[in-house]
Amino acid sequence: MLPDDGTFDDTDLRDDGTNDNNDDSETHNTLVPYPDPRAGQTTSRLSPDQSANVTYGAQLVDAENEENLYYPFASKIEWEVARWAKLRGSSSTAFTDLLSIDGVSERLGLSFKNANELNKLIDHELPTGRPKFKREQVVVAGEAFDVYYRDIIKCVKSLYGDPDFARYLTFAPERHYADDDETVRLFHDMHTGKWWWDTQKKLDAHHPGGTIVPIIISSDKTQVTMFRNKTAYPVYLTIGNIPKELRRKPSSGSHILLAYLPTTRLEHITNKASRRRAIANLYHACLRRVLAPLIPAGTEGISMRSGDGARRRCHLIFASFVGDYPEQLLTTGVKFGECPKCDVDAKDTGSNTTQFHLRKLSEVLDALAAFDDGNLAFVRACAAAGIKPVIHPFWEDLPFANIFRAITPDILHQLYQGLIKHLLAWLSAACGGAEIDARCRRLPPNHHIRLFTKGITCLSRVSGTEHAQICRFILGIIIDIRLPNNLNAGRLLRAVRGLLDFLYLAQYPCHSSETLHSLDEALDLFHQNKDIFIQLGIRNNFNLPKLHAARHYHLMITLFGTTDNYNTEYTERLHIDLAKDAYRATNHKDEFIQMTRWLERKEKILRHQKFVSWCLAGGHHFEPYHSRPPDMTFRREQVMTKHPTVKAVSFQKMVEDYGATHFREALARYIVHKRRGDHSVPLRDRELDLLAGDIHFPFNRLPVFHKIKWCSIDTGGVTKGHDTLDSVHAKPRQKLGSRLIHRRSDTAFIRLGEDSVINDLKGFSVGQVRVIFSLPPKSLQLLFPPTVNIPPHLAYIEWFTPFPSAPDRNNGLYKLSRLMRGGDRVSSIVPVGDIMRSIHLIPKFGDSAPREWTSETVLEDCNVFWVNSYIDRYNFSIFR
């Protein structure tokens, strides 16, 4: 989640690039390769003449014009029109209507006159990039059902051989350590987990020198219409060789739609138990048909060529399954209320101390083999093994596969839509919805904070994104709130903090043995204090499968890498591109045939687009990429607009409209300080004020800027664009007619010296940014010696007290207040370059939020604040 609040950008894929301006030098990491050098090695020499783009281009030959890069399209404009029509355009009918306008097709020089002619051109002239769908019938309980699917081997070859992924693919497991002594192990991408290493050892015992291709399958039924309850049941495929920073971007094309499963509800079966069993058998029968080719491909291996032309003997091994709780139960055959991974009893899922063991695959396989002994023996054997009587589940014969180990954590449904959803309901009952909503409406604005002007307790159908937004401030707004019966709120705060810490730690892009210990401690903190909800009469027990699932996160991260390797949020986004958009492109009759054809054409256009881009780039072959562990910093840069927002603002306006009460005095002190340079003896405050009083300004107006931005950097990696990751606003009050718009002066995390290190808060402080300005170039020579270098942008800051030595023991947040001297707020001028990022302060509301406070004025009304460490994962890592 957290899509816009400092998401870890694909710049983690890049070989170079500038770190955030407060990032220290890169930490040293130790890489231990797999001991057998034959693992992942090529079976034939790399040949650029056999690369994916060269092979694709050989199928496209324009006999009349060999220089036409866009063939089979006659020209660049024809290609651009076709690309727009299939990737960005409206319906086929609308496109045909557009081309039927007199003169449009002729003036553009198009060879096609309508959508049908374009479709024929794509169908017959463009090479097949990804395999075509086929329809087959699967018979279950005497009834036939249609399943639309692709050849999984060809799908894997398509992903593995994609030229855009060639330089990023990983072919062998590795162990990464944070130190030279190899004591602190790191886990991030799938190849750094223990599963790949252990599976490689098992494979080498039979077929040494193979390359493992981890197969990641996800399935999820989704509604494709707002009304009429029309559903689709897509199954998606990706491979673990592709780095997670690519796999987590749906636009990268690293997932492929493998199948559409039947969506029947089997309502003609009146017995509910029989119906559920029939649906489960249908699901497994379909997936068994789709995944059957993995059995020989996993055992014996197949020769596959990556996008750079290199061949390897690849073993396609089912590694992990991504799905929500109902899908996990359907896949494993486990009963509702139980854990799909382990043998813990349903009545013990709320415990953090009950011992458990992963379900034993051998016992389950023995039970499944009892199918040949008759129905009664089969049902009893399955019940004894702890699963439902599923006939030949799809994973039964897959080599090296263990379905109970393959079930992965699900951040979206287990945490955001599960535990956090429960937590918000509990807090509403404990603290009162009216008081919580009142506090929500009085939070100061921040780039990362969504202001819920109507509160949060009245929301319905809350999405995962909204739950993520609420998590950024929920702890801060319940501090000091009065509980029923005057119960001590300390345990409530510790329980909430434990759950939020677990949520944020679980989403780290790289884990070490130390952060995994912190993950366990956070979960323990929640469990140690959760009984407060029982004392409040809100819960009777905590037997929630999603709560128990949190106990498996540590193990799963060590096996398969961090949780961003297998997040159901990615497949939720794929539903839009590959199911809902596909359905909208049909006439809603026999829709799956039309949906698959629509998708095939779109994929052909996307493949041709890659080839055209490669040709225009001169057919360049990239050097292989060597991965490194991602860290919690962002590759970003501070950005100021080229021109000021307001060209000239008087000192008086700065005081009245911007709230910069002592701007003139602060600027004078800054000038005195810069004139003295690196003087060994610092001035006392009185001496500084005396010298500042002698400063005369050669101006009375200054250019002013209203915003500082931090944007992502593109240094030649996969991600394109210049996204805004953070911002700080300093806007004046102004009148719009009779309406007064309050000023906005954001708070920021500010460096106190160039030698400040990010993990030492003594070198940083919090300040409120009132004015962002620059000094006129002509005045610099009048105010400063020629040897003094003045930054191009400066800011007037009102300071808060330094960070205390430790955060609060219950809520884990730092408490700050306004820094005062002689009854006035302490202020100064700092270079904008010393402003590191925005920071969010949550007011200390007390027992009840003062109703006269508002979001726009609360920073002025309140004097004591809590530093919000949950606005994004980077701030969380700084302040925890």
mmCIF file of C-alpha atoms in Angstrom, residues 279-395:
data_model
loop_
_atom_site.group_PDB
_atom_site.id
_atom_site.type_symbol
_atom_site.label_atom_id
_atom_site.label_comp_id
_atom_site.label_asym_id
_atom_site.label_seq_id
_atom_site.Cartn_x
_atom_site.Cartn_y
_atom_site.Cartn_z
ATOM 1 C CA ILE A 279 -16.903 -25.646 -6.482
ATOM 2 C CA ALA A 280 -13.593 -26.617 -4.863
ATOM 3 C CA ASN A 281 -13.230 -29.658 -7.138
ATOM 4 C CA LEU A 282 -14.010 -27.507 -10.194
ATOM 5 C CA TYR A 283 -11.395 -24.942 -9.155
ATOM 6 C CA HIS A 284 -8.711 -27.583 -8.691
ATOM 7 C CA ALA A 285 -9.653 -29.494 -11.838
ATOM 8 C CA CYS A 286 -9.269 -26.336 -13.919
ATOM 9 C CA LEU A 287 -5.984 -25.288 -12.351
ATOM 10 C CA ARG A 288 -4.699 -28.844 -12.575
ATOM 11 C CA ARG A 289 -5.326 -28.722 -16.326
ATOM 12 C CA VAL A 290 -3.626 -25.332 -16.630
ATOM 13 C CA LEU A 291 -0.569 -26.163 -14.489
ATOM 14 C CA ALA A 292 -0.045 -29.771 -15.615
ATOM 15 C CA PRO A 293 2.918 -28.891 -17.914
ATOM 16 C CA LEU A 294 4.874 -27.758 -14.844
ATOM 17 C CA ILE A 295 5.312 -31.376 -13.745
ATOM 18 C CA PRO A 296 7.839 -32.419 -16.444
ATOM 19 C CA ALA A 297 9.186 -28.865 -16.771
ATOM 20 C CA GLY A 298 10.010 -28.771 -13.074
ATOM 21 C CA THR A 299 11.588 -32.205 -12.925
ATOM 22 C CA GLU A 300 13.503 -32.482 -16.192
ATOM 23 C CA GLY A 301 13.775 -28.821 -17.128
ATOM 24 C CA ILE A 302 13.425 -27.159 -20.515
ATOM 25 C CA SER A 303 15.772 -25.025 -22.577
ATOM 26 C CA MET A 304 14.726 -21.365 -22.482
ATOM 27 C CA ARG A 305 16.235 -18.244 -23.961
ATOM 28 C CA SER A 306 16.275 -14.949 -22.062
ATOM 29 C CA GLY A 307 15.786 -11.638 -23.833
ATOM 30 C CA ASP A 308 19.520 -11.206 -24.422
ATOM 31 C CA GLY A 309 19.748 -14.468 -26.382
ATOM 32 C CA ALA A 310 21.367 -16.652 -23.701
ATOM 33 C CA ARG A 311 20.043 -20.190 -23.235
ATOM 34 C CA ARG A 312 19.743 -22.017 -19.914
ATOM 35 C CA ARG A 313 18.213 -25.254 -18.716
ATOM 36 C CA CYS A 314 15.308 -23.954 -16.706
ATOM 37 C CA HIS A 315 13.226 -25.784 -14.134
ATOM 38 C CA LEU A 316 9.793 -24.238 -13.694
ATOM 39 C CA ILE A 317 8.921 -24.792 -10.024
ATOM 40 C CA PHE A 318 5.727 -23.677 -8.309
ATOM 41 C CA ALA A 319 6.974 -21.427 -5.507
ATOM 42 C CA SER A 320 4.185 -19.339 -4.034
ATOM 43 C CA PHE A 321 0.478 -18.678 -4.193
ATOM 44 C CA VAL A 322 -0.877 -15.151 -3.743
ATOM 45 C CA GLY A 323 -4.497 -14.721 -2.688
ATOM 46 C CA ASP A 324 -6.826 -13.554 0.050
ATOM 47 C CA TYR A 325 -8.077 -15.794 2.858
ATOM 48 C CA PRO A 326 -10.972 -17.413 0.926
ATOM 49 C CA GLU A 327 -8.621 -18.166 -1.977
ATOM 50 C CA GLN A 328 -6.048 -19.604 0.424
ATOM 51 C CA LEU A 329 -8.665 -21.907 1.931
ATOM 52 C CA LEU A 330 -9.891 -22.949 -1.501
ATOM 53 C CA THR A 331 -6.337 -23.670 -2.629
ATOM 54 C CA THR A 332 -5.242 -25.639 0.431
ATOM 55 C CA GLY A 333 -8.577 -27.329 1.181
ATOM 56 C CA VAL A 334 -8.536 -26.094 4.784
ATOM 57 C CA LYS A 335 -11.778 -25.325 6.648
ATOM 58 C CA PHE A 336 -12.977 -21.771 7.348
ATOM 59 C CA GLY A 337 -11.664 -20.333 10.613
ATOM 60 C CA GLU A 338 -8.471 -22.380 10.507
ATOM 61 C CA CYS A 339 -4.992 -21.437 9.367
ATOM 62 C CA PRO A 340 -4.203 -22.505 5.789
ATOM 63 C CA LYS A 341 -0.550 -22.968 6.699
ATOM 64 C CA CYS A 342 -0.290 -24.638 10.091
ATOM 65 C CA ASP A 343 -2.024 -26.994 12.494
ATOM 66 C CA VAL A 344 -3.041 -24.441 15.145
ATOM 67 C CA ASP A 345 -6.532 -25.012 16.483
ATOM 68 C CA ALA A 346 -9.164 -22.444 15.468
ATOM 69 C CA LYS A 347 -9.801 -21.577 19.125
ATOM 70 C CA ASP A 348 -6.106 -20.744 19.582
ATOM 71 C CA THR A 349 -5.646 -18.377 16.631
ATOM 72 C CA GLY A 350 -5.791 -15.389 18.987
ATOM 73 C CA SER A 351 -2.822 -16.596 21.022
ATOM 74 C CA ASN A 352 0.760 -15.486 20.486
ATOM 75 C CA THR A 353 2.250 -18.307 22.560
ATOM 76 C CA THR A 354 0.467 -21.471 21.381
ATOM 77 C CA GLN A 355 2.914 -23.725 19.587
ATOM 78 C CA PHE A 356 2.213 -24.698 15.988
ATOM 79 C CA HIS A 357 3.821 -26.541 13.090
ATOM 80 C CA LEU A 358 3.388 -26.177 9.347
ATOM 81 C CA ARG A 359 0.966 -28.764 8.022
ATOM 82 C CA LYS A 360 2.789 -31.905 6.918
ATOM 83 C CA LEU A 361 2.515 -32.286 3.176
ATOM 84 C CA SER A 362 3.359 -35.998 3.296
ATOM 85 C CA GLU A 363 0.374 -36.729 5.561
ATOM 86 C CA VAL A 364 -1.942 -34.726 3.328
ATOM 87 C CA LEU A 365 -0.688 -36.497 0.193
ATOM 88 C CA ASP A 366 -1.261 -39.864 1.885
ATOM 89 C CA ALA A 367 -4.826 -38.794 2.664
ATOM 90 C CA LEU A 368 -5.400 -37.704 -0.936
ATOM 91 C CA ALA A 369 -4.173 -41.085 -2.132
ATOM 92 C CA ALA A 370 -7.047 -42.694 -0.218
ATOM 93 C CA PHE A 371 -9.387 -41.519 -2.984
ATOM 94 C CA ASP A 372 -8.930 -44.900 -4.641
ATOM 95 C CA ASP A 373 -10.135 -46.646 -1.457
ATOM 96 C CA GLY A 374 -13.679 -45.349 -1.743
ATOM 97 C CA ASN A 375 -15.534 -42.178 -0.830
ATOM 98 C CA LEU A 376 -15.996 -42.887 2.891
ATOM 99 C CA ALA A 377 -12.335 -43.794 3.442
ATOM 100 C CA PHE A 378 -11.284 -40.749 1.460
ATOM 101 C CA VAL A 379 -13.434 -38.356 3.488
ATOM 102 C CA ARG A 380 -12.196 -39.816 6.783
ATOM 103 C CA ALA A 381 -8.543 -39.698 5.698
ATOM 104 C CA CYS A 382 -8.854 -36.062 4.634
ATOM 105 C CA ALA A 383 -10.585 -35.127 7.886
ATOM 106 C CA ALA A 384 -7.778 -36.768 9.858
ATOM 107 C CA ALA A 385 -5.231 -34.781 7.825
ATOM 108 C CA GLY A 386 -7.110 -31.538 8.498
ATOM 109 C CA ILE A 387 -8.321 -30.772 4.971
ATOM 110 C CA LYS A 388 -11.530 -31.041 2.981
ATOM 111 C CA PRO A 389 -11.976 -34.001 0.614
ATOM 112 C CA VAL A 390 -10.696 -32.331 -2.569
ATOM 113 C CA ILE A 391 -10.228 -34.669 -5.510
ATOM 114 C CA HIS A 392 -6.700 -34.310 -6.914
ATOM 115 C CA PRO A 393 -5.804 -30.721 -5.959
ATOM 116 C CA PHE A 394 -3.697 -28.948 -8.559
ATOM 117 C CA TRP A 395 -0.548 -29.013 -6.402
#
